[in-house]
Amino acid sequence: MMRKVLLLGICLFLASCGKDPSGVPDVPVYFRASLGNPAYSGLNNPGNHVEISGYGVAGLIIYRSPFEGLLAYDRCSTVNPERKCAVKVDDTGITATDPCSGAIFSLEDGNPQKEPAKKPLKAYYVSENNGIISVSN
């Protein structure tokens, strides 16, 4: 009996690993761009961002953190993600606001900074190689 309980516990633990905490639907994402392209060249400097339509659930935000390098998030707010409300980067350049709910998220880690948000923005993998950035899930 103890073995069955232990086995069940291990299975539940393994099944929960890697789950996206955002609640935003999973859609295939693969975006590539050259940092030499004027539309994306701002990402060469820490603190800058670009907003990209047509990828993810509600578009992408790619942000060059002064501390973490390139980060990418889905613009879909985690507050009522079924509404697909796209967050917009604030004038500060370090937070993004959901215009539907007023929730605010940090671009440094995607975490909520203001209610009613409880979950972080959906993050994507970002790589940079020879001046080409790739965003995927």
mmCIF file of C-alpha atoms in Angstrom:
data_model
loop_
_atom_site.group_PDB
_atom_site.id
_atom_site.type_symbol
_atom_site.label_atom_id
_atom_site.label_comp_id
_atom_site.label_asym_id
_atom_site.label_seq_id
_atom_site.Cartn_x
_atom_site.Cartn_y
_atom_site.Cartn_z
ATOM 1 C CA MET A 1 0.000 0.000 0.000
ATOM 2 C CA MET A 2 2.807 2.396 0.913
ATOM 3 C CA ARG A 3 4.458 1.781 -2.472
ATOM 4 C CA LYS A 4 1.224 2.645 -4.288
ATOM 5 C CA VAL A 5 0.890 5.907 -2.359
ATOM 6 C CA LEU A 6 4.528 6.770 -3.037
ATOM 7 C CA LEU A 7 4.159 5.925 -6.733
ATOM 8 C CA LEU A 8 0.993 8.038 -6.977
ATOM 9 C CA GLY A 9 2.771 10.954 -5.296
ATOM 10 C CA ILE A 10 5.711 10.734 -7.706
ATOM 11 C CA CYS A 11 3.362 10.600 -10.710
ATOM 12 C CA LEU A 12 1.440 13.651 -9.526
ATOM 13 C CA PHE A 13 4.672 15.558 -8.919
ATOM 14 C CA LEU A 14 6.022 14.723 -12.386
ATOM 15 C CA ALA A 15 2.709 15.604 -14.038
ATOM 16 C CA SER A 16 2.735 19.042 -12.415
ATOM 17 C CA CYS A 17 6.293 19.910 -13.491
ATOM 18 C CA GLY A 18 6.585 22.335 -16.377
ATOM 19 C CA LYS A 19 2.982 23.519 -16.215
ATOM 20 C CA ASP A 20 2.425 27.126 -17.238
ATOM 21 C CA PRO A 21 1.006 29.019 -14.235
ATOM 22 C CA SER A 22 -0.470 31.853 -16.342
ATOM 23 C CA GLY A 23 -3.714 30.188 -17.427
ATOM 24 C CA VAL A 24 -3.216 31.609 -20.943
ATOM 25 C CA PRO A 25 -3.958 28.994 -23.642
ATOM 26 C CA ASP A 26 -1.032 27.216 -25.270
ATOM 27 C CA VAL A 27 -0.593 28.110 -28.932
ATOM 28 C CA PRO A 28 2.452 27.380 -31.121
ATOM 29 C CA VAL A 29 4.881 30.316 -31.152
ATOM 30 C CA TYR A 30 7.958 30.710 -33.311
ATOM 31 C CA PHE A 31 9.191 34.221 -34.057
ATOM 32 C CA ARG A 32 12.574 35.191 -35.506
ATOM 33 C CA ALA A 33 13.983 38.633 -36.235
ATOM 34 C CA SER A 34 17.279 40.362 -36.853
ATOM 35 C CA LEU A 35 18.419 42.942 -34.323
ATOM 36 C CA GLY A 36 19.780 44.792 -37.362
ATOM 37 C CA ASN A 37 16.198 45.430 -38.517
ATOM 38 C CA PRO A 38 15.264 48.991 -37.434
ATOM 39 C CA ALA A 39 11.940 47.705 -36.045
ATOM 40 C CA TYR A 40 13.840 45.556 -33.506
ATOM 41 C CA SER A 41 17.162 47.388 -33.107
ATOM 42 C CA GLY A 42 15.967 49.017 -29.874
ATOM 43 C CA LEU A 43 16.338 45.598 -28.267
ATOM 44 C CA ASN A 44 20.097 46.077 -28.446
ATOM 45 C CA ASN A 45 19.780 48.421 -25.434
ATOM 46 C CA PRO A 46 18.737 47.400 -21.901
ATOM 47 C CA GLY A 47 15.301 48.636 -20.830
ATOM 48 C CA ASN A 48 13.847 48.716 -24.348
ATOM 49 C CA HIS A 49 10.978 46.621 -25.651
ATOM 50 C CA VAL A 50 8.969 45.843 -28.775
ATOM 51 C CA GLU A 51 5.352 44.768 -29.077
ATOM 52 C CA ILE A 52 4.651 42.320 -31.888
ATOM 53 C CA SER A 53 1.242 41.385 -33.294
ATOM 54 C CA GLY A 54 0.275 38.094 -34.878
ATOM 55 C CA TYR A 55 2.089 35.719 -32.492
ATOM 56 C CA GLY A 56 0.916 34.017 -29.322
ATOM 57 C CA VAL A 57 -2.623 34.553 -28.060
ATOM 58 C CA ALA A 58 -2.648 38.378 -28.078
ATOM 59 C CA GLY A 59 0.782 39.281 -29.469
ATOM 60 C CA LEU A 60 4.252 39.357 -27.907
ATOM 61 C CA ILE A 61 6.293 41.713 -25.769
ATOM 62 C CA ILE A 62 10.042 41.248 -26.094
ATOM 63 C CA TYR A 63 11.960 43.145 -23.418
ATOM 64 C CA ARG A 64 15.713 43.609 -22.909
ATOM 65 C CA SER A 65 16.154 43.506 -19.145
ATOM 66 C CA PRO A 66 19.172 45.279 -17.689
ATOM 67 C CA PHE A 67 19.546 42.231 -15.414
ATOM 68 C CA GLU A 68 18.181 39.153 -17.239
ATOM 69 C CA GLY A 69 18.814 39.809 -20.940
ATOM 70 C CA LEU A 70 16.000 39.205 -23.432
ATOM 71 C CA LEU A 71 12.615 38.167 -22.066
ATOM 72 C CA ALA A 72 9.406 37.458 -23.992
ATOM 73 C CA TYR A 73 5.800 37.389 -22.830
ATOM 74 C CA ASP A 74 2.412 36.869 -24.400
ATOM 75 C CA ARG A 75 0.463 40.112 -24.328
ATOM 76 C CA CYS A 76 -2.664 38.204 -23.229
ATOM 77 C CA SER A 77 -3.584 39.273 -19.716
ATOM 78 C CA THR A 78 -3.845 36.517 -17.135
ATOM 79 C CA VAL A 79 -6.955 38.228 -15.750
ATOM 80 C CA ASN A 80 -9.787 36.532 -17.671
ATOM 81 C CA PRO A 81 -7.467 35.174 -20.413
ATOM 82 C CA GLU A 82 -10.476 34.009 -22.436
ATOM 83 C CA ARG A 83 -11.090 37.700 -23.273
ATOM 84 C CA LYS A 84 -7.623 37.875 -24.917
ATOM 85 C CA CYS A 85 -7.116 41.408 -23.631
ATOM 86 C CA ALA A 86 -3.643 42.568 -24.741
ATOM 87 C CA VAL A 87 -1.480 44.262 -22.117
ATOM 88 C CA LYS A 88 0.278 47.443 -23.188
ATOM 89 C CA VAL A 89 3.742 48.503 -22.008
ATOM 90 C CA ASP A 90 3.503 51.602 -19.802
ATOM 91 C CA ASP A 91 5.457 54.820 -20.283
ATOM 92 C CA THR A 92 7.874 53.647 -17.583
ATOM 93 C CA GLY A 93 8.954 50.812 -19.893
ATOM 94 C CA ILE A 94 9.195 48.383 -16.966
ATOM 95 C CA THR A 95 5.541 47.436 -16.476
ATOM 96 C CA ALA A 96 2.583 46.547 -18.693
ATOM 97 C CA THR A 97 -1.073 47.271 -17.980
ATOM 98 C CA ASP A 98 -4.178 45.294 -18.867
ATOM 99 C CA PRO A 99 -6.572 47.937 -20.247
ATOM 100 C CA CYS A 100 -9.570 45.693 -19.526
ATOM 101 C CA SER A 101 -8.969 45.131 -15.806
ATOM 102 C CA GLY A 102 -6.311 47.669 -14.779
ATOM 103 C CA ALA A 103 -3.940 44.897 -13.650
ATOM 104 C CA ILE A 104 -0.227 45.726 -13.900
ATOM 105 C CA PHE A 105 2.620 43.285 -14.595
ATOM 106 C CA SER A 106 6.408 43.629 -14.233
ATOM 107 C CA LEU A 107 8.448 43.138 -17.405
ATOM 108 C CA GLU A 108 11.410 41.970 -15.310
ATOM 109 C CA ASP A 109 9.688 38.698 -14.397
ATOM 110 C CA GLY A 110 6.075 38.885 -15.643
ATOM 111 C CA ASN A 111 4.717 38.871 -12.097
ATOM 112 C CA PRO A 112 1.603 40.839 -11.154
ATOM 113 C CA GLN A 113 2.214 44.212 -9.529
ATOM 114 C CA LYS A 114 -1.414 45.311 -9.073
ATOM 115 C CA GLU A 115 -4.708 43.523 -8.457
ATOM 116 C CA PRO A 116 -6.794 41.936 -9.820
ATOM 117 C CA ALA A 117 -3.915 39.960 -11.402
ATOM 118 C CA LYS A 118 -2.861 36.880 -9.456
ATOM 119 C CA LYS A 119 -0.856 34.999 -12.101
ATOM 120 C CA PRO A 120 2.250 36.061 -14.086
ATOM 121 C CA LEU A 121 2.247 36.800 -17.793
ATOM 122 C CA LYS A 122 2.859 33.764 -19.997
ATOM 123 C CA ALA A 123 6.597 33.634 -20.720
ATOM 124 C CA TYR A 124 8.268 32.239 -23.838
ATOM 125 C CA TYR A 125 11.800 31.026 -24.478
ATOM 126 C CA VAL A 126 14.126 33.571 -26.079
ATOM 127 C CA SER A 127 17.511 32.986 -27.664
ATOM 128 C CA GLU A 128 19.913 35.360 -29.337
ATOM 129 C CA ASN A 129 22.536 34.125 -31.770
ATOM 130 C CA ASN A 130 24.610 36.239 -34.191
ATOM 131 C CA GLY A 131 22.170 39.144 -33.996
ATOM 132 C CA ILE A 132 19.087 36.970 -34.568
ATOM 133 C CA ILE A 133 16.493 36.626 -31.828
ATOM 134 C CA SER A 134 14.160 33.647 -31.671
ATOM 135 C CA VAL A 135 11.062 33.367 -29.492
ATOM 136 C CA SER A 136 9.342 30.003 -29.061
ATOM 137 C CA ASN A 137 7.493 27.769 -26.646
#
